[in-house]
Amino acid sequence: MISSKEDTQMPMNQIIQARRRALGLTQEQVAERLGVTAPAVNKWEKGTNFPDVTLLPALARLLETDLNELFCFRENPGPEEIARFSQELAELTRREGAEAGFARAQRELRVFPNCSALRCQCAVLLEGLLLLEGRSPDAPPFGDALRAWYEACADCADEEVRSRAQYMLAGHRPRAGDASGAQEMLDRLPERVHADGRLMQAELYIRRGETEAARALLERAVLEGVNEVQGFLWKLADAELACDDADAAEEIAGISRDAAALFGLWDYSARIGPLQVALARRDAPQCVRLLRRLLETSQEGWNPAQSVLYRHIAGSRSRPALARMLEPLLNDMETNPDYAFLRGEAAFVELIREFRARPAEQESGAPPEDARP
């Protein structure tokens, strides 16, 4: 459970400085508007002196904040508030672009500078939206901001947030040339104990008669577990291909494909393993067939509630949300070196042309979490 309140708050001097800078004001401008001297404002921001109580209402108005924030009385948002803000942030980013999304997140984080749960959620969400736009989350100015946000959360008191930030840093650091730093993050991740305690929690729910809560918890655990296994199977197939054992990789890819059907996963995930093998074998006809189905599937919605395994998990994947994936997939097909041998194939060229010509759809909802780029 994410805590709704942190033990520490930003002191008043830091709030004054942060708000002034966010508004693009100089110390001299603040001093002039409040009828004080610039050295007085400087002392406020250093924490060696504080504004006279009669100046506080005017100072709050000037800094576009309120007295609660100046006095650090503002509580951090809880999980429901963070979820609502995440939805608003996602909609803004899809409508106006990543730059607008980052600016909005930064404004909110200035209001709640000590809320690690909010900071980490903003970073994960914006990184996912960048990928769906076909943009690299490592590219300036996004990469530095994302890594800074994850770094700020990697030592926070909330174990769930801390582990999530460490996991994301383990992916960011090698791309920034810091392999040892990535290993450090992986080494700090906690070992799972009794499936993260979810089995014990489900048992408690059942004993208390909270069967709906137990079903939702267990269904989400199954979905997360199966998606994790799929990721391991794909990487195992990669490892076999790296060892020049395409036959073993093909068998593993078949297991991954069958598991997707057995566990009611999105059909998109069933195509990943076989495509890996077809690309390694440079089997152009098979690659084109699999890529066609993958592109088609990326446009088909997936509702977890249609499976008996996930009927009580809230939310679904809608076709408009998945339509966002089409352009990044096509861009990858046109630029990824793995597809270089296909670019002279008429069927491959026609496939890209055909899907490029498809009309854009109105997008809504949240981006898929389980699609492998």
CSV table of C-alpha atoms in Angstrom, one decimal:
chain,number,residue,atom,x,y,z
A,1,MET,CA,0.0,0.0,0.0
A,2,ILE,CA,1.4,3.4,-1.0
A,3,SER,CA,1.5,5.8,2.0
A,4,SER,CA,-0.5,9.0,1.5
A,5,LYS,CA,1.7,11.0,3.8
A,6,GLU,CA,5.5,11.2,4.1
A,7,ASP,CA,7.5,11.9,7.3
A,8,THR,CA,9.4,14.9,5.9
A,9,GLN,CA,8.2,18.1,4.1
A,10,MET,CA,10.1,20.7,2.2
A,11,PRO,CA,11.0,23.6,4.5
A,12,MET,CA,9.5,27.0,3.9
A,13,ASN,CA,12.8,28.5,2.5
A,14,GLN,CA,13.0,25.9,-0.1
A,15,ILE,CA,9.3,26.3,-1.1
A,16,ILE,CA,9.8,30.0,-1.5
A,17,GLN,CA,12.8,29.5,-3.7
A,18,ALA,CA,11.3,26.7,-5.7
A,19,ARG,CA,8.0,28.6,-6.4
A,20,ARG,CA,9.9,31.9,-7.3
A,21,ARG,CA,12.1,30.0,-9.8
A,22,ALA,CA,9.2,28.1,-11.2
A,23,LEU,CA,7.5,31.5,-12.0
A,24,GLY,CA,10.6,33.0,-13.4
A,25,LEU,CA,10.9,35.7,-10.8
A,26,THR,CA,14.2,37.2,-9.5
A,27,GLN,CA,14.7,37.9,-5.8
A,28,GLU,CA,14.7,41.6,-6.7
A,29,GLN,CA,11.3,41.3,-8.3
A,30,VAL,CA,9.8,39.5,-5.3
A,31,ALA,CA,11.3,42.2,-3.0
A,32,GLU,CA,9.9,45.0,-5.1
A,33,ARG,CA,6.4,43.6,-5.2
A,34,LEU,CA,6.4,43.0,-1.4
A,35,GLY,CA,8.0,46.2,-0.4
A,36,VAL,CA,11.1,44.6,1.1
A,37,THR,CA,14.8,44.5,0.2
A,38,ALA,CA,16.4,41.8,-2.0
A,39,PRO,CA,18.8,40.8,0.8
A,40,ALA,CA,15.7,40.1,2.9
A,41,VAL,CA,14.3,37.7,0.3
A,42,ASN,CA,17.8,36.1,0.0
A,43,LYS,CA,17.7,35.4,3.8
A,44,TRP,CA,14.3,33.9,3.5
A,45,GLU,CA,15.5,31.5,0.8
A,46,LYS,CA,18.7,30.6,2.8
A,47,GLY,CA,16.6,29.9,5.9
A,48,THR,CA,18.4,32.4,8.0
A,49,ASN,CA,15.4,34.6,8.4
A,50,PHE,CA,11.6,34.3,7.8
A,51,PRO,CA,9.0,36.6,6.3
A,52,ASP,CA,7.0,38.7,8.7
A,53,VAL,CA,3.7,37.1,9.4
A,54,THR,CA,1.9,40.1,7.8
A,55,LEU,CA,3.6,39.5,4.5
A,56,LEU,CA,2.7,35.8,4.2
A,57,PRO,CA,-0.7,36.2,2.5
A,58,ALA,CA,0.8,38.5,-0.1
A,59,LEU,CA,3.8,36.3,-0.6
A,60,ALA,CA,1.6,33.2,-1.1
A,61,ARG,CA,-0.5,35.1,-3.7
A,62,LEU,CA,2.7,36.3,-5.5
A,63,LEU,CA,4.1,32.8,-5.6
A,64,GLU,CA,0.7,31.4,-6.7
A,65,THR,CA,0.4,29.1,-3.8
A,66,ASP,CA,-1.4,29.1,-0.4
A,67,LEU,CA,-0.4,29.3,3.3
A,68,ASN,CA,-0.8,25.6,3.8
A,69,GLU,CA,2.0,25.0,1.3
A,70,LEU,CA,4.2,27.7,2.7
A,71,PHE,CA,3.8,26.3,6.2
A,72,CYS,CA,4.3,22.7,4.8
A,73,PHE,CA,0.8,21.7,5.9
A,74,ARG,CA,0.0,20.1,2.6
A,75,GLU,CA,-0.3,16.3,2.8
A,76,ASN,CA,0.9,14.2,0.0
A,77,PRO,CA,-1.7,12.6,-2.3
A,78,GLY,CA,-2.9,9.1,-1.7
A,79,PRO,CA,-3.1,6.2,-4.2
A,80,GLU,CA,-6.5,7.2,-5.6
A,81,GLU,CA,-5.4,10.8,-6.1
A,82,ILE,CA,-2.2,9.6,-7.8
A,83,ALA,CA,-4.3,7.3,-10.0
A,84,ARG,CA,-6.6,10.2,-11.1
A,85,PHE,CA,-3.6,12.5,-11.8
A,86,SER,CA,-2.0,9.7,-13.8
A,87,GLN,CA,-5.0,9.4,-16.0
A,88,GLU,CA,-5.1,13.2,-16.5
A,89,LEU,CA,-1.4,13.2,-17.3
A,90,ALA,CA,-1.8,10.4,-19.8
A,91,GLU,CA,-4.6,12.2,-21.6
A,92,LEU,CA,-2.7,15.5,-21.7
A,93,THR,CA,0.4,13.8,-23.1
A,94,ARG,CA,-1.5,12.0,-25.8
A,95,ARG,CA,-3.3,15.2,-26.8
A,96,GLU,CA,-0.4,17.7,-26.6
A,97,GLY,CA,2.8,15.6,-26.6
A,98,ALA,CA,5.5,14.5,-24.2
A,99,GLU,CA,6.8,18.0,-23.6
A,100,ALA,CA,3.5,19.1,-22.2
A,101,GLY,CA,3.2,16.0,-20.1
A,102,PHE,CA,6.7,16.5,-18.6
A,103,ALA,CA,5.9,20.2,-17.8
A,104,ARG,CA,2.6,19.2,-16.1
A,105,ALA,CA,4.3,16.5,-14.1
A,106,GLN,CA,7.1,18.9,-13.0
A,107,ARG,CA,4.5,21.4,-11.8
A,108,GLU,CA,2.7,18.7,-9.7
A,109,LEU,CA,6.0,17.5,-8.3
A,110,ARG,CA,6.8,21.0,-7.1
A,111,VAL,CA,3.6,21.0,-5.2
A,112,PHE,CA,4.4,17.6,-3.7
A,113,PRO,CA,8.2,17.5,-3.7
A,114,ASN,CA,8.5,14.7,-1.2
A,115,CYS,CA,5.9,12.3,-2.6
A,116,SER,CA,8.0,9.4,-4.0
A,117,ALA,CA,5.0,7.5,-5.1
A,118,LEU,CA,3.8,10.3,-7.3
A,119,ARG,CA,7.3,11.0,-8.7
A,120,CYS,CA,7.9,7.3,-9.6
A,121,GLN,CA,4.5,7.0,-11.1
A,122,CYS,CA,5.0,10.0,-13.3
A,123,ALA,CA,8.3,8.7,-14.5
A,124,VAL,CA,7.0,5.2,-15.4
A,125,LEU,CA,3.9,6.6,-17.1
A,126,LEU,CA,5.8,9.2,-19.2
A,127,GLU,CA,8.4,6.7,-20.2
A,128,GLY,CA,5.7,4.3,-21.4
A,129,LEU,CA,4.0,7.1,-23.4
A,130,LEU,CA,7.3,8.1,-25.0
A,131,LEU,CA,7.8,4.5,-26.2
A,132,LEU,CA,4.3,4.4,-27.6
A,133,GLU,CA,5.1,7.6,-29.5
A,134,GLY,CA,8.1,5.9,-31.0
A,135,ARG,CA,10.5,8.2,-29.1
A,136,SER,CA,13.5,7.1,-27.0
A,137,PRO,CA,13.1,7.7,-23.2
A,138,ASP,CA,16.9,8.1,-23.1
A,139,ALA,CA,17.0,11.1,-25.5
A,140,PRO,CA,17.4,14.7,-24.1
A,141,PRO,CA,15.7,16.2,-22.3
A,142,PHE,CA,13.6,13.3,-21.2
A,143,GLY,CA,16.4,10.8,-20.3
A,144,ASP,CA,18.0,13.0,-17.7
A,145,ALA,CA,14.7,13.9,-16.1
A,146,LEU,CA,13.5,10.3,-15.9
A,147,ARG,CA,16.8,9.1,-14.4
A,148,ALA,CA,16.8,11.9,-11.9
A,149,TRP,CA,13.2,11.0,-10.8
A,150,TYR,CA,14.1,7.3,-10.4
A,151,GLU,CA,17.3,8.2,-8.5
A,152,ALA,CA,15.3,10.3,-6.1
A,153,CYS,CA,12.9,7.4,-5.4
A,154,ALA,CA,15.6,4.6,-5.3
A,155,ASP,CA,16.2,5.2,-1.5
A,156,CYS,CA,12.8,6.3,-0.4
A,157,ALA,CA,11.1,4.7,2.6
A,158,ASP,CA,8.3,3.1,0.6
A,159,GLU,CA,9.5,-0.4,-0.3
A,160,GLU,CA,7.2,-0.8,-3.2
A,161,VAL,CA,8.1,2.5,-4.8
A,162,ARG,CA,11.8,2.0,-4.0
A,163,SER,CA,11.9,-1.4,-5.7
A,164,ARG,CA,10.1,-0.1,-8.7
A,165,ALA,CA,12.5,2.8,-9.1
A,166,GLN,CA,15.5,0.5,-8.7
A,167,TYR,CA,14.1,-1.9,-11.3
A,168,MET,CA,13.7,1.0,-13.8
A,169,LEU,CA,17.2,2.3,-13.1
A,170,ALA,CA,18.6,-1.1,-13.7
A,171,GLY,CA,17.3,-0.7,-17.3
A,172,HIS,CA,18.3,3.0,-17.7
A,173,ARG,CA,21.9,2.8,-16.3
A,174,PRO,CA,23.3,0.4,-18.9
A,175,ARG,CA,21.9,2.5,-21.7
A,176,ALA,CA,23.8,5.4,-20.2
A,177,GLY,CA,27.0,3.3,-20.1
A,178,ASP,CA,26.8,2.5,-16.4
A,179,ALA,CA,26.7,-1.3,-16.3
A,180,SER,CA,28.0,-1.5,-12.7
A,181,GLY,CA,25.3,0.9,-11.5
A,182,ALA,CA,22.7,-1.3,-13.2
A,183,GLN,CA,24.0,-4.3,-11.3
A,184,GLU,CA,23.9,-2.4,-8.1
A,185,MET,CA,20.2,-1.7,-8.6
A,186,LEU,CA,19.5,-5.3,-9.4
A,187,ASP,CA,21.4,-6.5,-6.3
A,188,ARG,CA,19.3,-4.2,-4.2
A,189,LEU,CA,15.9,-5.5,-5.4
A,190,PRO,CA,14.3,-7.6,-2.6
A,191,GLU,CA,13.8,-11.3,-3.0
A,192,ARG,CA,10.2,-12.5,-3.2
A,193,VAL,CA,8.8,-14.0,0.0
A,194,HIS,CA,5.8,-16.3,-0.4
A,195,ALA,CA,4.8,-14.7,-3.7
A,196,ASP,CA,5.0,-11.2,-2.2
A,197,GLY,CA,2.7,-12.2,0.6
A,198,ARG,CA,-0.2,-12.2,-1.8
A,199,LEU,CA,-1.2,-15.8,-1.0
A,200,MET,CA,-1.3,-15.0,2.7
A,201,GLN,CA,-3.3,-11.8,1.9
A,202,ALA,CA,-5.8,-13.8,-0.2
A,203,GLU,CA,-6.2,-16.3,2.6
A,204,LEU,CA,-7.0,-13.5,5.0
A,205,TYR,CA,-9.5,-12.1,2.6
A,206,ILE,CA,-11.2,-15.4,2.3
A,207,ARG,CA,-11.3,-16.0,6.0
A,208,ARG,CA,-12.9,-12.6,6.5
A,209,GLY,CA,-15.5,-13.3,3.8
A,210,GLU,CA,-14.0,-10.7,1.4
A,211,THR,CA,-14.1,-13.1,-1.5
A,212,GLU,CA,-14.3,-10.4,-4.2
A,213,ALA,CA,-11.1,-8.9,-3.0
A,214,ALA,CA,-9.4,-12.3,-2.9
A,215,ARG,CA,-10.4,-13.1,-6.4
A,216,ALA,CA,-9.2,-9.7,-7.8
A,217,LEU,CA,-5.9,-10.1,-5.9
A,218,LEU,CA,-5.2,-13.6,-7.1
A,219,GLU,CA,-6.3,-12.9,-10.7
A,220,ARG,CA,-3.9,-9.9,-10.9
A,221,ALA,CA,-1.1,-12.1,-9.4
A,222,VAL,CA,-1.8,-14.7,-12.1
A,223,LEU,CA,-1.7,-12.1,-14.9
A,224,GLU,CA,1.5,-10.6,-13.6
A,225,GLY,CA,3.1,-14.0,-13.1
A,226,VAL,CA,2.2,-15.2,-16.6
A,227,ASN,CA,3.5,-12.0,-18.2
A,228,GLU,CA,6.7,-12.3,-16.3
A,229,VAL,CA,7.1,-15.9,-17.5
A,230,GLN,CA,6.5,-14.8,-21.0
A,231,GLY,CA,9.3,-12.3,-20.7
A,232,PHE,CA,11.7,-15.0,-19.4
A,233,LEU,CA,10.7,-17.3,-22.3
A,234,TRP,CA,11.4,-14.6,-24.8
A,235,LYS,CA,14.8,-13.9,-23.2
A,236,LEU,CA,15.6,-17.6,-23.0
A,237,ALA,CA,14.9,-17.9,-26.7
A,238,ASP,CA,17.3,-15.0,-27.3
A,239,ALA,CA,19.9,-16.8,-25.3
A,240,GLU,CA,19.5,-20.0,-27.3
A,241,LEU,CA,19.8,-18.0,-30.5
A,242,ALA,CA,22.9,-16.4,-29.3
A,243,CYS,CA,24.3,-19.9,-28.8
A,244,ASP,CA,23.3,-20.8,-32.3
A,245,ASP,CA,20.7,-23.3,-31.2
A,246,ALA,CA,17.7,-22.2,-33.3
A,247,ASP,CA,15.9,-25.5,-32.8
A,248,ALA,CA,15.8,-25.0,-29.0
A,249,ALA,CA,14.8,-21.4,-29.5
A,250,GLU,CA,11.9,-22.5,-31.8
A,251,GLU,CA,10.7,-25.0,-29.2
A,252,ILE,CA,10.8,-22.3,-26.5
A,253,ALA,CA,8.9,-19.9,-28.8
A,254,GLY,CA,6.2,-22.5,-29.3
A,255,ILE,CA,5.8,-22.9,-25.6
A,256,SER,CA,5.5,-19.1,-25.3
A,257,ARG,CA,2.9,-19.1,-28.0
A,258,ASP,CA,0.9,-22.0,-26.4
A,259,ALA,CA,1.1,-20.3,-23.0
A,260,ALA,CA,-0.4,-17.1,-24.4
A,261,ALA,CA,-3.4,-19.1,-25.6
A,262,LEU,CA,-3.6,-21.3,-22.4
A,263,PHE,CA,-3.6,-18.3,-20.1
A,264,GLY,CA,-5.9,-16.1,-22.1
A,265,LEU,CA,-3.2,-13.4,-22.9
A,266,TRP,CA,-3.4,-10.8,-25.6
A,267,ASP,CA,-2.8,-12.6,-28.9
A,268,TYR,CA,0.0,-10.0,-29.6
A,269,SER,CA,2.3,-11.7,-27.1
A,270,ALA,CA,1.9,-15.1,-28.9
A,271,ARG,CA,3.7,-13.7,-32.0
A,272,ILE,CA,6.8,-12.5,-30.3
A,273,GLY,CA,8.7,-15.8,-29.8
A,274,PRO,CA,8.1,-17.2,-33.2
A,275,LEU,CA,9.1,-13.9,-34.8
A,276,GLN,CA,12.4,-14.0,-32.9
A,277,VAL,CA,13.2,-17.4,-34.4
A,278,ALA,CA,12.0,-16.4,-37.9
A,279,LEU,CA,14.2,-13.3,-37.8
A,280,ALA,CA,17.2,-15.3,-36.7
A,281,ARG,CA,16.7,-17.8,-39.5
A,282,ARG,CA,16.1,-15.0,-42.0
A,283,ASP,CA,12.9,-16.7,-43.1
A,284,ALA,CA,11.4,-13.8,-45.0
A,285,PRO,CA,8.0,-15.3,-45.8
A,286,GLN,CA,7.5,-16.4,-42.2
A,287,CYS,CA,8.6,-13.0,-40.9
A,288,VAL,CA,6.2,-11.2,-43.1
A,289,ARG,CA,3.3,-13.5,-42.1
A,290,LEU,CA,4.1,-13.1,-38.4
A,291,LEU,CA,4.6,-9.3,-38.7
A,292,ARG,CA,1.3,-9.0,-40.5
A,293,ARG,CA,-0.5,-10.8,-37.7
A,294,LEU,CA,1.4,-8.8,-35.1
A,295,LEU,CA,0.4,-5.5,-36.7
A,296,GLU,CA,-3.2,-6.6,-37.0
A,297,THR,CA,-3.3,-7.8,-33.4
A,298,SER,CA,-1.8,-4.6,-32.2
A,299,GLN,CA,-5.0,-2.9,-33.4
A,300,GLU,CA,-7.3,-5.4,-31.7
A,301,GLY,CA,-8.4,-4.7,-28.2
A,302,TRP,CA,-7.8,-7.1,-25.3
A,303,ASN,CA,-10.2,-7.3,-22.4
A,304,PRO,CA,-8.8,-9.4,-19.5
A,305,ALA,CA,-12.3,-9.8,-18.2
A,306,GLN,CA,-13.1,-12.1,-21.2
A,307,SER,CA,-11.0,-14.8,-19.6
A,308,VAL,CA,-12.2,-16.8,-16.6
A,309,LEU,CA,-8.8,-16.1,-15.1
A,310,TYR,CA,-9.1,-12.3,-15.0
A,311,ARG,CA,-12.8,-11.6,-14.8
A,312,HIS,CA,-12.5,-9.5,-11.6
A,313,ILE,CA,-9.7,-7.3,-12.7
A,314,ALA,CA,-10.9,-3.8,-13.2
A,315,GLY,CA,-10.2,-2.2,-16.6
A,316,SER,CA,-9.7,-3.4,-20.1
A,317,ARG,CA,-7.6,-2.8,-23.2
A,318,SER,CA,-9.5,-1.0,-25.9
A,319,ARG,CA,-8.9,-0.8,-29.6
A,320,PRO,CA,-8.3,2.9,-29.6
A,321,ALA,CA,-5.6,2.6,-26.9
A,322,LEU,CA,-3.7,0.0,-28.9
A,323,ALA,CA,-3.9,1.9,-32.1
A,324,ARG,CA,-1.2,4.1,-30.6
A,325,MET,CA,1.2,1.2,-31.1
A,326,LEU,CA,1.0,1.1,-34.9
A,327,GLU,CA,3.3,3.9,-35.7
A,328,PRO,CA,6.2,2.8,-33.4
A,329,LEU,CA,5.9,-0.7,-34.7
A,330,LEU,CA,6.2,0.5,-38.3
A,331,ASN,CA,9.0,2.8,-37.4
A,332,ASP,CA,10.9,-0.1,-35.8
A,333,MET,CA,10.4,-2.2,-38.9
A,334,GLU,CA,11.9,0.5,-41.1
A,335,THR,CA,14.9,1.3,-38.9
A,336,ASN,CA,15.8,-1.8,-36.8
A,337,PRO,CA,18.9,-3.6,-38.1
A,338,ASP,CA,17.2,-6.9,-37.4
A,339,TYR,CA,14.8,-6.2,-40.3
A,340,ALA,CA,17.5,-5.1,-42.8
A,341,PHE,CA,17.4,-8.3,-44.8
A,342,LEU,CA,13.6,-7.9,-45.3
A,343,ARG,CA,13.8,-4.4,-46.8
A,344,GLY,CA,14.5,-5.8,-50.2
A,345,GLU,CA,11.4,-8.1,-50.0
A,346,ALA,CA,8.4,-6.8,-52.0
A,347,ALA,CA,6.0,-8.3,-49.5
A,348,PHE,CA,7.7,-6.6,-46.6
A,349,VAL,CA,7.7,-3.2,-48.3
A,350,GLU,CA,4.0,-3.7,-49.3
A,351,LEU,CA,3.1,-4.6,-45.7
A,352,ILE,CA,4.5,-1.4,-44.3
A,353,ARG,CA,2.9,0.6,-47.1
A,354,GLU,CA,-0.5,-1.0,-46.4
A,355,PHE,CA,-0.5,-0.3,-42.7
A,356,ARG,CA,0.9,3.2,-43.2
A,357,ALA,CA,-2.1,4.0,-45.3
A,358,ARG,CA,-4.5,3.0,-42.6
A,359,PRO,CA,-6.4,6.0,-41.1
A,360,ALA,CA,-5.4,7.1,-37.7
A,361,GLU,CA,-7.9,6.3,-34.9
A,362,GLN,CA,-9.0,8.4,-32.0
A,363,GLU,CA,-7.1,7.3,-29.0
A,364,SER,CA,-8.2,6.9,-25.4
A,365,GLY,CA,-7.5,4.9,-22.3
A,366,ALA,CA,-4.2,3.7,-20.9
A,367,PRO,CA,-1.3,2.3,-22.8
A,368,PRO,CA,-0.7,-1.5,-22.7
A,369,GLU,CA,1.7,-2.6,-20.1
A,370,ASP,CA,2.7,-6.0,-21.4
A,371,ALA,CA,3.7,-5.3,-25.0
A,372,ARG,CA,7.3,-6.1,-25.8
A,373,PRO,CA,8.8,-3.4,-28.1
